[in-house]
Structures are given as C-alpha cells and as structure tokens.
Amino acid sequence: MIDRVQGYFGFTRVPFGRDLAPSMKHQHHSHREAAARIAWCINNRAFGVVTGEVGSGKTVALKGAVASLDPARFTVIYQPNPEVGMRGLYDRIVTALGGTPKFHLAALAAQASAALATEVDERGRTSAVVIDESHLLDHHELDAIRMLTNYDMDSTTPFAVLLIGQPTLRKRMKHGVLAALDQRISVNYQMPTVTRRRAPVTSSTTSRSPAVRAPCSPTTPSN
C-alpha cells in the first residue's frame, strides 16, 4: 500500500518523517509564536518556559528557533533527559563547551557556571541551556537551575535557559517554594493543542518536502 501511494504521488521516499528541516514543516501560528519567544529568550539571555500538551509542537518550535540562530554567535546545549539529574546537566554543559567534567558535584557545578560565563566573556558566544521534558524536574533541581543563573551579584546572566515541558510544569511554577524561580522567568508561553481543523495539511505545504517531485494532487489514488 505504501509503495502504491509513493508511486502515485511521485514520492521518492516516505514523506513527513521526523528528519525534515524546520522550513519544510507546517508553520502554525502557535509554532511561530513559540519560536519567536524562544529566539527572543536566547538573544536576550533570558529565562523562558514553553509548555504544551503532547503533540502540540514544542520540539518543532524549538527546532525552528534554533535553526534561525547564527552558529557563530550562539551555542545551544540541549538536554533531552532531565532524569540524569543536575550532575548530568552540569556534565553536558562542561562537555559541550570543551571542558573535562570534574568528579565532585560541588566542583562540577562551579565548573559549569564558569564555563558558561567564559563562553560569552572570552569567545563572545551566548550559550542557551535547553532542558526538554522539564516537567520531570523536581523542586530541588528547578531551584538548582535558578542558582546556576546567579552571576555577578545577580546583575546579569551570561546565558539563556529554556525549560520545555508539559502543562504541569507551568502549574508547579506557581508553588510558593518556587516563587524565586517564577519571579526570574521572562517568558512563560503555553502552546495550544493543535487539532486537525486548526492545522490542515495543504498541498502547498507538502510539496516543499524533498520527497515530492511534483505538487500533490487533492485526489486519491484509484483502486
């Protein structure tokens, strides 16, 4: 069946895979809004939170924002699994910035903070620490991320932080124990759930895929 569909529409491979470039995907309004906010946070070294239900397009928006950045000016440090804890996050930061992680947690935390500051002070590059599935972080880990942003008597932050997760993250930010973290957040955006009616796939969108040799026809293949 798949072979017949590919042959009928002229696809050279199965379309709409996860490896498509951001420019090839449907640009829904909420995705553009989220991508713009993410890019603003990174450019201004701010603290941002983007939440949404499963399948709302958080990762698509993140990829779109990252693709718009100048790699000579920005370093994106992406942590896909927060369950590795703060040691795992510090380790990823140090490694991404060219260092060798120290063994003891306290020394590693200071090393990660220093590496982020050095990246902008000496190399002129802004780092963006992006933590996906952030709703899995506990209160201690969320507060440790806030402490990581303390720099120069809290007068500035040499990098951006983006927490990406499900709506439970947004709700937890309102807990009194996280008041200091909530106060530091510059952007808090909730992505609406994308439905079939709100995000129709049009032939003009699908024909941008490299898997398509010609614009798609609205007709269906005959039996």
Short mmCIF file of C-alpha atoms in Angstrom, two decimals:
data_model
loop_
_atom_site.label_atom_id
_atom_site.label_comp_id
_atom_site.label_asym_id
_atom_site.label_seq_id
_atom_site.Cartn_x
_atom_site.Cartn_y
_atom_site.Cartn_z
CA MET A 1 0.00 0.00 0.00
CA ILE A 2 2.77 2.43 0.93
CA ASP A 3 4.58 1.66 -2.34
CA ARG A 4 1.41 2.43 -4.31
CA VAL A 5 0.92 5.75 -2.54
CA GLN A 6 4.57 6.72 -3.09
CA GLY A 7 4.35 5.82 -6.77
CA TYR A 8 1.06 7.64 -7.33
CA PHE A 9 2.16 10.91 -5.75
CA GLY A 10 5.74 10.76 -7.00
CA PHE A 11 7.35 10.45 -3.57
CA THR A 12 10.99 9.39 -3.65
CA ARG A 13 10.75 8.30 0.00
CA VAL A 14 8.12 8.15 2.74
CA PRO A 15 7.19 11.81 3.41
CA PHE A 16 6.71 13.70 6.66
CA GLY A 17 9.48 11.97 8.58
CA ARG A 18 10.96 13.31 11.81
CA ASP A 19 14.16 14.32 9.98
CA LEU A 20 12.52 17.10 7.96
CA ALA A 21 14.12 20.54 8.20
CA PRO A 22 12.05 23.10 10.16
CA SER A 23 11.37 25.09 6.97
CA MET A 24 9.62 22.04 5.44
CA LYS A 25 7.08 21.69 8.23
CA HIS A 26 3.70 23.35 8.59
CA GLN A 27 4.16 26.77 10.19
CA HIS A 28 1.16 27.02 12.50
CA HIS A 29 0.53 30.32 14.28
CA SER A 30 1.27 28.87 17.72
CA HIS A 31 4.55 27.40 16.44
CA ARG A 32 5.63 30.79 15.09
CA GLU A 33 4.68 32.43 18.39
CA ALA A 34 6.65 29.88 20.41
CA ALA A 35 9.67 30.02 18.06
CA ALA A 36 9.73 33.83 18.29
CA ARG A 37 9.64 33.73 22.09
CA ILE A 38 12.37 31.08 22.23
CA ALA A 39 14.59 33.10 19.88
CA TRP A 40 13.96 36.25 21.97
CA CYS A 41 14.99 34.45 25.17
CA ILE A 42 18.21 33.19 23.59
CA ASN A 43 19.12 36.56 22.09
CA ASN A 44 18.48 38.35 25.39
CA ARG A 45 19.97 35.66 27.65
CA ALA A 46 16.65 35.32 29.42
CA PHE A 47 14.85 32.57 31.31
CA GLY A 48 11.92 31.10 29.38
CA VAL A 49 9.33 28.39 29.88
CA VAL A 50 7.39 26.83 26.98
CA THR A 51 4.71 24.28 27.81
CA GLY A 52 2.13 22.33 25.85
CA GLU A 53 0.33 19.04 25.64
CA VAL A 54 1.95 16.04 23.96
CA GLY A 55 1.94 16.63 20.20
CA SER A 56 1.36 20.39 20.40
CA GLY A 57 4.61 21.09 18.55
CA LYS A 58 7.02 22.22 21.26
CA THR A 59 10.01 20.48 19.69
CA VAL A 60 9.08 21.71 16.21
CA ALA A 61 9.02 25.30 17.52
CA LEU A 62 12.35 24.76 19.30
CA LYS A 63 13.98 23.43 16.13
CA GLY A 64 12.64 26.38 14.15
CA ALA A 65 14.05 28.88 16.65
CA VAL A 66 17.45 27.16 16.81
CA ALA A 67 17.65 27.00 13.01
CA SER A 68 17.29 30.79 12.86
CA LEU A 69 20.32 31.39 15.11
CA ASP A 70 23.79 32.29 13.89
CA PRO A 71 26.00 29.33 14.97
CA ALA A 72 28.97 31.69 15.19
CA ARG A 73 27.23 33.68 17.95
CA PHE A 74 25.23 31.05 19.81
CA THR A 75 25.87 27.66 21.40
CA VAL A 76 22.79 25.56 22.09
CA ILE A 77 23.21 22.96 24.84
CA TYR A 78 20.28 20.57 24.61
CA GLN A 79 19.45 18.20 27.46
CA PRO A 80 16.74 15.75 26.29
CA ASN A 81 16.52 13.73 29.50
CA PRO A 82 16.29 15.62 32.81
CA GLU A 83 16.23 12.38 34.78
CA VAL A 84 20.03 12.35 34.66
CA GLY A 85 19.81 14.97 37.41
CA MET A 86 21.87 18.08 37.95
CA ARG A 87 25.14 16.16 37.67
CA GLY A 88 24.12 15.06 34.20
CA LEU A 89 23.19 18.62 33.24
CA TYR A 90 26.44 20.09 34.57
CA ASP A 91 28.38 17.37 32.79
CA ARG A 92 26.65 18.12 29.48
CA ILE A 93 27.31 21.86 29.83
CA VAL A 94 31.01 21.42 30.56
CA THR A 95 31.45 18.84 27.80
CA ALA A 96 29.58 20.93 25.21
CA LEU A 97 31.82 23.89 25.98
CA GLY A 98 35.01 21.90 25.55
CA GLY A 99 35.89 21.08 29.16
CA THR A 100 36.54 17.89 31.10
CA PRO A 101 33.93 17.44 33.86
CA LYS A 102 35.22 17.31 37.42
CA PHE A 103 34.26 14.45 39.71
CA HIS A 104 32.81 16.11 42.81
CA LEU A 105 29.36 17.63 42.34
CA ALA A 106 30.14 20.97 44.01
CA ALA A 107 33.26 21.44 41.88
CA LEU A 108 31.34 20.37 38.76
CA ALA A 109 28.57 22.91 39.42
CA ALA A 110 31.13 25.72 39.77
CA GLN A 111 32.92 24.49 36.64
CA ALA A 112 29.69 24.57 34.61
CA SER A 113 28.90 28.10 35.81
CA ALA A 114 32.41 29.29 34.97
CA ALA A 115 32.31 27.66 31.52
CA LEU A 116 29.06 29.43 30.65
CA ALA A 117 30.50 32.78 31.71
CA THR A 118 33.76 32.18 29.83
CA GLU A 119 31.87 31.35 26.65
CA VAL A 120 30.41 34.87 26.44
CA ASP A 121 33.22 36.83 28.13
CA GLU A 122 36.13 35.39 26.13
CA ARG A 123 34.55 33.93 22.99
CA GLY A 124 31.64 36.30 22.51
CA ARG A 125 29.17 33.41 22.15
CA THR A 126 25.89 33.20 24.03
CA SER A 127 25.01 29.77 25.37
CA ALA A 128 21.43 28.53 25.58
CA VAL A 129 20.74 25.71 28.01
CA VAL A 130 17.60 23.92 26.78
CA ILE A 131 16.04 21.25 29.00
CA ASP A 132 13.34 19.14 27.40
CA GLU A 133 10.71 17.21 29.39
CA SER A 134 11.25 19.73 32.20
CA HIS A 135 8.02 18.72 33.94
CA LEU A 136 10.04 15.73 35.22
CA LEU A 137 12.36 18.01 37.22
CA ASP A 138 11.73 18.14 40.97
CA HIS A 139 11.70 21.29 43.10
CA HIS A 140 15.34 20.90 44.16
CA GLU A 141 16.51 20.57 40.55
CA LEU A 142 14.43 23.54 39.38
CA ASP A 143 15.90 25.68 42.14
CA ALA A 144 19.41 24.47 41.29
CA ILE A 145 18.85 25.68 37.71
CA ARG A 146 17.84 29.08 39.08
CA MET A 147 21.00 29.19 41.18
CA LEU A 148 23.04 28.43 38.06
CA THR A 149 21.83 31.74 36.59
CA ASN A 150 23.23 33.77 39.51
CA TYR A 151 26.17 35.76 38.19
CA ASP A 152 27.95 39.00 39.14
CA MET A 153 25.76 39.62 42.21
CA ASP A 154 22.68 38.68 40.18
CA SER A 155 23.13 41.74 37.96
CA THR A 156 23.27 39.76 34.72
CA THR A 157 23.15 36.25 33.29
CA PRO A 158 25.72 35.16 30.68
CA PHE A 159 23.45 32.55 29.09
CA ALA A 160 19.82 31.72 28.34
CA VAL A 161 17.73 28.99 29.95
CA LEU A 162 14.72 27.33 28.33
CA LEU A 163 12.51 24.82 30.08
CA ILE A 164 10.34 22.83 27.67
CA GLY A 165 7.65 20.56 29.07
CA GLN A 166 4.04 19.63 29.62
CA PRO A 167 1.46 21.95 31.29
CA THR A 168 2.14 20.50 34.76
CA LEU A 169 5.43 22.42 34.72
CA ARG A 170 3.58 25.73 34.35
CA LYS A 171 1.34 24.87 37.29
CA ARG A 172 4.24 23.87 39.53
CA MET A 173 5.94 27.20 38.92
CA LYS A 174 3.16 28.81 40.97
CA HIS A 175 4.03 26.85 44.11
CA GLY A 176 5.37 29.04 46.89
CA VAL A 177 8.58 27.03 47.16
CA LEU A 178 9.44 28.07 43.58
CA ALA A 179 8.48 31.74 43.94
CA ALA A 180 12.08 32.88 43.40
CA LEU A 181 12.27 30.89 40.17
CA ASP A 182 8.89 32.12 38.93
CA GLN A 183 9.99 35.72 39.53
CA ARG A 184 13.02 35.21 37.30
CA ILE A 185 11.09 33.92 34.28
CA SER A 186 10.89 36.43 31.42
CA VAL A 187 8.73 34.39 29.03
CA ASN A 188 6.09 31.83 30.02
CA TYR A 189 4.23 30.57 26.95
CA GLN A 190 1.56 27.88 26.82
CA MET A 191 1.12 26.32 23.37
CA PRO A 192 -2.46 25.42 22.44
CA THR A 193 -3.26 21.91 21.32
CA VAL A 194 -3.16 21.64 17.53
CA THR A 195 -6.24 19.97 16.05
CA ARG A 196 -6.92 18.80 12.51
CA ARG A 197 -9.18 21.80 11.94
CA ARG A 198 -6.60 24.30 13.21
CA ALA A 199 -3.65 22.82 11.29
CA PRO A 200 -4.77 21.41 7.96
CA VAL A 201 -2.04 19.96 5.76
CA THR A 202 -2.23 21.72 2.40
CA SER A 203 -0.70 20.77 -0.91
CA SER A 204 1.46 23.91 -0.83
CA THR A 205 2.95 22.71 2.46
CA THR A 206 3.54 19.11 1.48
CA SER A 207 5.09 19.95 -1.87
CA ARG A 208 8.05 21.61 -0.13
CA SER A 209 9.29 18.21 1.04
CA PRO A 210 12.29 16.83 -0.91
CA ALA A 211 10.38 13.54 -1.05
CA VAL A 212 7.94 15.11 -3.51
CA ARG A 213 8.87 15.55 -7.16
CA ALA A 214 5.65 17.42 -8.02
CA PRO A 215 2.85 19.23 -6.19
CA CYS A 216 0.42 16.85 -4.54
CA SER A 217 -2.98 16.31 -6.11
CA PRO A 218 -6.07 16.58 -3.88
CA THR A 219 -7.44 13.41 -5.46
CA THR A 220 -7.00 9.95 -4.02
CA PRO A 221 -5.40 7.00 -5.81
CA SER A 222 -7.78 4.73 -7.63
CA ASN A 223 -8.23 1.10 -6.66
#
